[in-house]
Coordinates of C-alpha atoms in Angstrom, one line a residue:
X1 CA 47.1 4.3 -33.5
X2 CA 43.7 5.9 -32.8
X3 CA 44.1 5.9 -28.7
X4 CA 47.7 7.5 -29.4
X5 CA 46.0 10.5 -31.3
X6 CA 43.1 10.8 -29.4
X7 CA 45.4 11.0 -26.7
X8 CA 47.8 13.6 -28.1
X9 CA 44.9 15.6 -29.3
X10 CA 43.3 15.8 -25.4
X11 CA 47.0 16.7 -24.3
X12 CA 47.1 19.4 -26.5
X13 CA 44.0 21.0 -25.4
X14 CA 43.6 20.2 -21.5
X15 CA 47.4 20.1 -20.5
X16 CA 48.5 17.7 -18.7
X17 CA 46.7 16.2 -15.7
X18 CA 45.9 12.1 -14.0
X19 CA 42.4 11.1 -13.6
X20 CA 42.8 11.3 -9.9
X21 CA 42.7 14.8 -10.0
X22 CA 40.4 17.5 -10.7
X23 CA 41.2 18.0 -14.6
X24 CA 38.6 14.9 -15.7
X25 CA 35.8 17.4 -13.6
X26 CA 36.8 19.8 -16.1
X27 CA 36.2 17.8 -19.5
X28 CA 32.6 18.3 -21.1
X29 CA 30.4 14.9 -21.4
X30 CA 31.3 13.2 -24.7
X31 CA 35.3 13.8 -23.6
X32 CA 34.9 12.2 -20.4
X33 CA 33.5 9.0 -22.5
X34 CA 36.2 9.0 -24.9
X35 CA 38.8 9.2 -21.9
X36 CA 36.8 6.6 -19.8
X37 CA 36.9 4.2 -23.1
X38 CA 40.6 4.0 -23.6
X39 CA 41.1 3.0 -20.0
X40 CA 41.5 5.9 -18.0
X41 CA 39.0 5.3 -15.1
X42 CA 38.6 8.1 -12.3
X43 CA 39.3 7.6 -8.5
X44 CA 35.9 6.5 -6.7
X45 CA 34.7 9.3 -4.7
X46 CA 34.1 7.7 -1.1
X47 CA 34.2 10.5 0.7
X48 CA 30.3 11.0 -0.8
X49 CA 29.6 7.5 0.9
X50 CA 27.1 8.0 4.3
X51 CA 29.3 7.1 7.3
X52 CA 26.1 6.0 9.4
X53 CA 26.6 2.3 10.0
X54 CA 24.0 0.3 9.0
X55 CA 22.2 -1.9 11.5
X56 CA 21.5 -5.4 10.1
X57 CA 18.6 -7.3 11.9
X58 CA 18.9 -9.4 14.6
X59 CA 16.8 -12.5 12.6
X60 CA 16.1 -13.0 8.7
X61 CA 12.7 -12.0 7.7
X62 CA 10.2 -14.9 6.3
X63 CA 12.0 -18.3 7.9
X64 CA 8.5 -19.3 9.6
X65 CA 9.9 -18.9 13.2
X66 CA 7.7 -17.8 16.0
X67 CA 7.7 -14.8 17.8
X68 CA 8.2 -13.6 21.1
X69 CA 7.1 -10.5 21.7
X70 CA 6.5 -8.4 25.3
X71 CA 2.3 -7.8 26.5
X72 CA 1.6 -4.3 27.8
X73 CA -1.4 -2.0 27.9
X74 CA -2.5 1.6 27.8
X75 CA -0.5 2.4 30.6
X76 CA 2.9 0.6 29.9
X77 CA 2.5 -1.8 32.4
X78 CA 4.2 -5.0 31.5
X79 CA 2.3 -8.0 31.3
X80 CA 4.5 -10.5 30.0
X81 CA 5.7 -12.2 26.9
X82 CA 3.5 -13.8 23.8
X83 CA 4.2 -16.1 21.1
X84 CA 3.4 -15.3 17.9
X85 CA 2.6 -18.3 15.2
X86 CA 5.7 -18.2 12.6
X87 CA 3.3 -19.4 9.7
X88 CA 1.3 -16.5 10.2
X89 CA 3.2 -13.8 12.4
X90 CA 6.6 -14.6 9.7
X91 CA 6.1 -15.6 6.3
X92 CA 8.0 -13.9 3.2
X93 CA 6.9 -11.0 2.5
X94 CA 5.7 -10.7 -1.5
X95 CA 4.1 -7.2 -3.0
X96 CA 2.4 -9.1 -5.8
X97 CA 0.4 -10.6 -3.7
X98 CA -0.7 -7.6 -1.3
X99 CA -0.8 -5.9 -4.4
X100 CA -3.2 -8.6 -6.0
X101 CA -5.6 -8.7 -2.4
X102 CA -6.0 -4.9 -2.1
X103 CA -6.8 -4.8 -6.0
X104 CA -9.9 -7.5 -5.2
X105 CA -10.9 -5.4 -1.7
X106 CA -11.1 -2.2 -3.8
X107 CA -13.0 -3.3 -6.5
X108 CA -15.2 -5.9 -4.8
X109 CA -16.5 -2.9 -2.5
X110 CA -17.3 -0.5 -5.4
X111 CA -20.6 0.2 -6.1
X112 CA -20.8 0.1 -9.8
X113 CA -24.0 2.1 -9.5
X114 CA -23.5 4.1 -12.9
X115 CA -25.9 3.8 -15.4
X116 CA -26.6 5.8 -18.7
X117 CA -29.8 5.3 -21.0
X118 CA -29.8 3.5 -24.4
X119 CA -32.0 5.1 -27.1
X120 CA -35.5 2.8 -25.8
X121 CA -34.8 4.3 -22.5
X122 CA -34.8 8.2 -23.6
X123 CA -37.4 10.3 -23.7
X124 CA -38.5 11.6 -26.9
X125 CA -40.7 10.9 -29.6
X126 CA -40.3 8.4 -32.4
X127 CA -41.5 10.0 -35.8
X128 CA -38.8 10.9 -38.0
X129 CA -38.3 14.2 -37.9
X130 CA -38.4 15.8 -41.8
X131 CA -38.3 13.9 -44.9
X132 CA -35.7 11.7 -46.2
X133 CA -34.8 13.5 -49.4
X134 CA -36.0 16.9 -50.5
X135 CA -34.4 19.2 -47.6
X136 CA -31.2 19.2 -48.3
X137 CA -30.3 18.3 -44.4
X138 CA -28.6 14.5 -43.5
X139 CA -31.2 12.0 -43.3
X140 CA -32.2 10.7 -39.3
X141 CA -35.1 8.5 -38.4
X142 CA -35.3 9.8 -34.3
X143 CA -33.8 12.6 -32.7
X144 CA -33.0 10.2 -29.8
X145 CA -29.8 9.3 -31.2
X146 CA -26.5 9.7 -29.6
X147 CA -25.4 12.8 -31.8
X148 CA -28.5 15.0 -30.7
X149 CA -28.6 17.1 -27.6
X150 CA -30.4 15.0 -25.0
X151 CA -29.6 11.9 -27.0
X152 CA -28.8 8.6 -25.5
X153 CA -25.4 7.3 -25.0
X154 CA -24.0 4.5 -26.9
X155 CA -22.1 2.0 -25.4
X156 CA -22.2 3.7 -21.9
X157 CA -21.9 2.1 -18.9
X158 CA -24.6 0.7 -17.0
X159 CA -25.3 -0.9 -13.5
X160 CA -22.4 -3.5 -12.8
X161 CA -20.4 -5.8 -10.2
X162 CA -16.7 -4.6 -10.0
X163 CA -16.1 -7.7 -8.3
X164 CA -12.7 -9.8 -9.5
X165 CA -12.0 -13.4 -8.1
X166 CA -9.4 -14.3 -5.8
X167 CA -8.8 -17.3 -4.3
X168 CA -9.5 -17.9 -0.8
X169 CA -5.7 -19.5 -0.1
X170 CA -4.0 -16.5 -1.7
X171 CA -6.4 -13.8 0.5
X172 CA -5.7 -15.8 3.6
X173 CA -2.1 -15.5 2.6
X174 CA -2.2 -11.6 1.7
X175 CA -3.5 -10.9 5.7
X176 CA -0.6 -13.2 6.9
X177 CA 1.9 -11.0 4.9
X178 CA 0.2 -7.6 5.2
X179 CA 0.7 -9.1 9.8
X180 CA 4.4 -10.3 9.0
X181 CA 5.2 -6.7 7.4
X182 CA 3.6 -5.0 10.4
X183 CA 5.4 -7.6 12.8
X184 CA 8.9 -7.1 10.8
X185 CA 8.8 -3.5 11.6
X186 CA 8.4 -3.4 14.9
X187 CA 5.1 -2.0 14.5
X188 CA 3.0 -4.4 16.1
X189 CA 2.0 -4.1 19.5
X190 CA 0.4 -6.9 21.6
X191 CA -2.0 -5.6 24.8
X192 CA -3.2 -8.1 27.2
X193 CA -6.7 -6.2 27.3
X194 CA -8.1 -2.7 26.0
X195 CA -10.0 -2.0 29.1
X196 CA -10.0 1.7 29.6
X197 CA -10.7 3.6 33.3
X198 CA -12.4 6.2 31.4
X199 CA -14.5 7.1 28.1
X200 CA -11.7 10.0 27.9
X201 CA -10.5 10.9 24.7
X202 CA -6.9 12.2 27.0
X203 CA -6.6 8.7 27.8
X204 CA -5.8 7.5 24.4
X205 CA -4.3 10.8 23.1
X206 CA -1.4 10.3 26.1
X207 CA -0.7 7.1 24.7
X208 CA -0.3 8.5 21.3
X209 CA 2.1 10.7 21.9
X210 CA 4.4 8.5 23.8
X211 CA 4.3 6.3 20.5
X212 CA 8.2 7.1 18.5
X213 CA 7.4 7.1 14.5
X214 CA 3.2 6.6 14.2
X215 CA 1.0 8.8 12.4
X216 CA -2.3 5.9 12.2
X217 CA -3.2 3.6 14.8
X218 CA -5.3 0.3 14.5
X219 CA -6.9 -0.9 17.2
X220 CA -7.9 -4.5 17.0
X221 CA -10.3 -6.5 19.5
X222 CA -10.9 -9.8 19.8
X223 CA -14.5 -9.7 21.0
X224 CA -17.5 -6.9 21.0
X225 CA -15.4 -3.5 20.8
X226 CA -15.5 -1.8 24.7
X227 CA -17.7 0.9 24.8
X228 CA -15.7 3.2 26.8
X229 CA -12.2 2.2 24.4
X230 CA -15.0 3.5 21.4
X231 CA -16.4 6.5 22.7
X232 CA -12.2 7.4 23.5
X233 CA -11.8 7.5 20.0
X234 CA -14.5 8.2 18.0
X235 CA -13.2 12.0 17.8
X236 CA -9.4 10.7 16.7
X237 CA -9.1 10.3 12.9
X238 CA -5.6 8.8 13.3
X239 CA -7.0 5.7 15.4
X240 CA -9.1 3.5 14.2
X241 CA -11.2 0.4 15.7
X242 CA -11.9 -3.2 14.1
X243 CA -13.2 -6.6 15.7
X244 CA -11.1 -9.0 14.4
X245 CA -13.7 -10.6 13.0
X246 CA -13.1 -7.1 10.1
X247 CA -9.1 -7.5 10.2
X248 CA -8.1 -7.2 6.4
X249 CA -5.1 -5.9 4.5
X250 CA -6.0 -2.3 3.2
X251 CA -6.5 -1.2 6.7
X252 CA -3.6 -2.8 8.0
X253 CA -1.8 -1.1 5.4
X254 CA -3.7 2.7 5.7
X255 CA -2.6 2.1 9.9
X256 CA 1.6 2.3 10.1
X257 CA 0.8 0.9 13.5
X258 CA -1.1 -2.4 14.5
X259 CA -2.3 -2.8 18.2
X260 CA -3.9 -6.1 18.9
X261 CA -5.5 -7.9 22.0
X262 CA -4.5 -11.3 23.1
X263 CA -7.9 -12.5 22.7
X264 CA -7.3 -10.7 18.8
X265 CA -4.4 -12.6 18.3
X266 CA -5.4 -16.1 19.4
X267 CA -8.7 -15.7 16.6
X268 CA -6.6 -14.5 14.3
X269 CA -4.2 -17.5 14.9
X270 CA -7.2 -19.9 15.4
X271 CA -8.6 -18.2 12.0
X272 CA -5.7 -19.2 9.8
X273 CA -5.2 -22.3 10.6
X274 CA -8.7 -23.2 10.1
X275 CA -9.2 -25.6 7.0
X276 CA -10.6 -23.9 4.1
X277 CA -14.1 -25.1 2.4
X278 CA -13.2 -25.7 -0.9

């Protein structure tokens, strides 16, 4: 009997009209509710849908299958195929636990160098400074306390290890994730050396630009870092070298792109499959 009346009532004041057209635009918020509630659903809009078609990926993400992926070099030259470890190259791909690894880099590299002084360590004299009852003024005994001007602090902080624990399983297992990510995306590129002709900074700047999508670029080399391939890009800030020796998840992450040497490969394969000392 309501729905009947309610009805009537909306009849009355909007005219007629279906909810395919354009009258339910036309009702204020707590109308369209009401005429939503007794059944009355509008037409979906699908011409607001995206007609791009979605491209699904050629293989499923985190199955542990190994890679094969094309060798080149700073010039584009091909240099054959590689195969990339599944149980380190493809594993599932889980934010906790980048998020947990990048927590314990952050705060295992902070300094903790603040310190403030406790009333022993300030400067000032001890004698109470006027009498305790006679002056009308709140009694003190040292006007090293933390409510006078050049007081100490109480409770401050003072020289400290920022330093969290994290297991050495779950940090080897953040690096294979943060390399899986990379790998997923396309975004990792394998050279077969990093031999440069020159110590030109041109040399790696042409490369950059032929790269589709990448604003940061990490270089990483298996052994001792070429001197000409550093003095190329010592003046870049958006390329960055490492030995992989240094290869950790925050830099893989600050880098959108990941360019590693064979030789930077096979130690980083050989690394993570090396028994852990408990």
């Amino acid at each position: 009997m309501a729905a009947a009346s309610i009805s009537r009532r909306f009849v009355r004041t909007f005219g007629s009209f279906s909810a395919s057209g354009n009258g339910l635009s036309s009702l204020p918020c707590d109308l369209k509710v009401l005429w939503n509630k007794f059944g009355f659903q509008p037409k979906f809009p699908y011409d607001l849908l995206a007609k791009k078609t979605v491209i699904t990926p050629d293989r499923t993400i985190g199955q542990y299958q190994d890679l094969v992926i094309p060798v080149t070099n700073f010039q584009n030259e091909d240099k054959g195929f590689m195969v990339l470890a599944g149980d380190v190259f493809d594993v599932p791909i889980r934010k906790d636990i980048i998020h947990h690894v990048v927590r314990w880099q952050l705060s295992k590299r902070q300094q903790g160098t603040h310190s403030t002084k406790t009333i022993s360590e300030v400067s000032g004299t001890g004698r109470k400074p006027w009498n305790q009852k006679g002056t009308g003024r709140a009694r003190h005994g040292t006007l090293r306390g933390p409510q006078f001007r050049g007081g100490c602090v109480m409770h401050g902080p003072k020289p400290r290890s920022h330093a969290i624990k994290m297991n050495k399983q779950v940090r080897r297992l953040g690096l294979k994730i943060a390399l899986s990510a990379r790998a997923a995306e396309g975004k990792l590129l394998v050279f077969d050396e990093m031999a440069l002709p020159t110590h030109k900074t041109k040399n790696i700047v042409n490369y950059y630009n032929q790269m589709e999508n990448t604003k940061k670029v990490l270089v990483v080399e298996g052994g001792p870092i070429d001197e000409k391939l550093k003095l190329a890009t010592q003046n870049l800030h958006y390329v960055n070298i490492l030995p992989s020796i240094g290869l950790n998840v925050y830099s893989i992450l600050l880098h959108d792109t990941l360019v590693m040497s064979r030789d930077a490969v096979n130690k980083i394969i050989e690394r993570m499959h090396t028994p852990i000392n408990r």
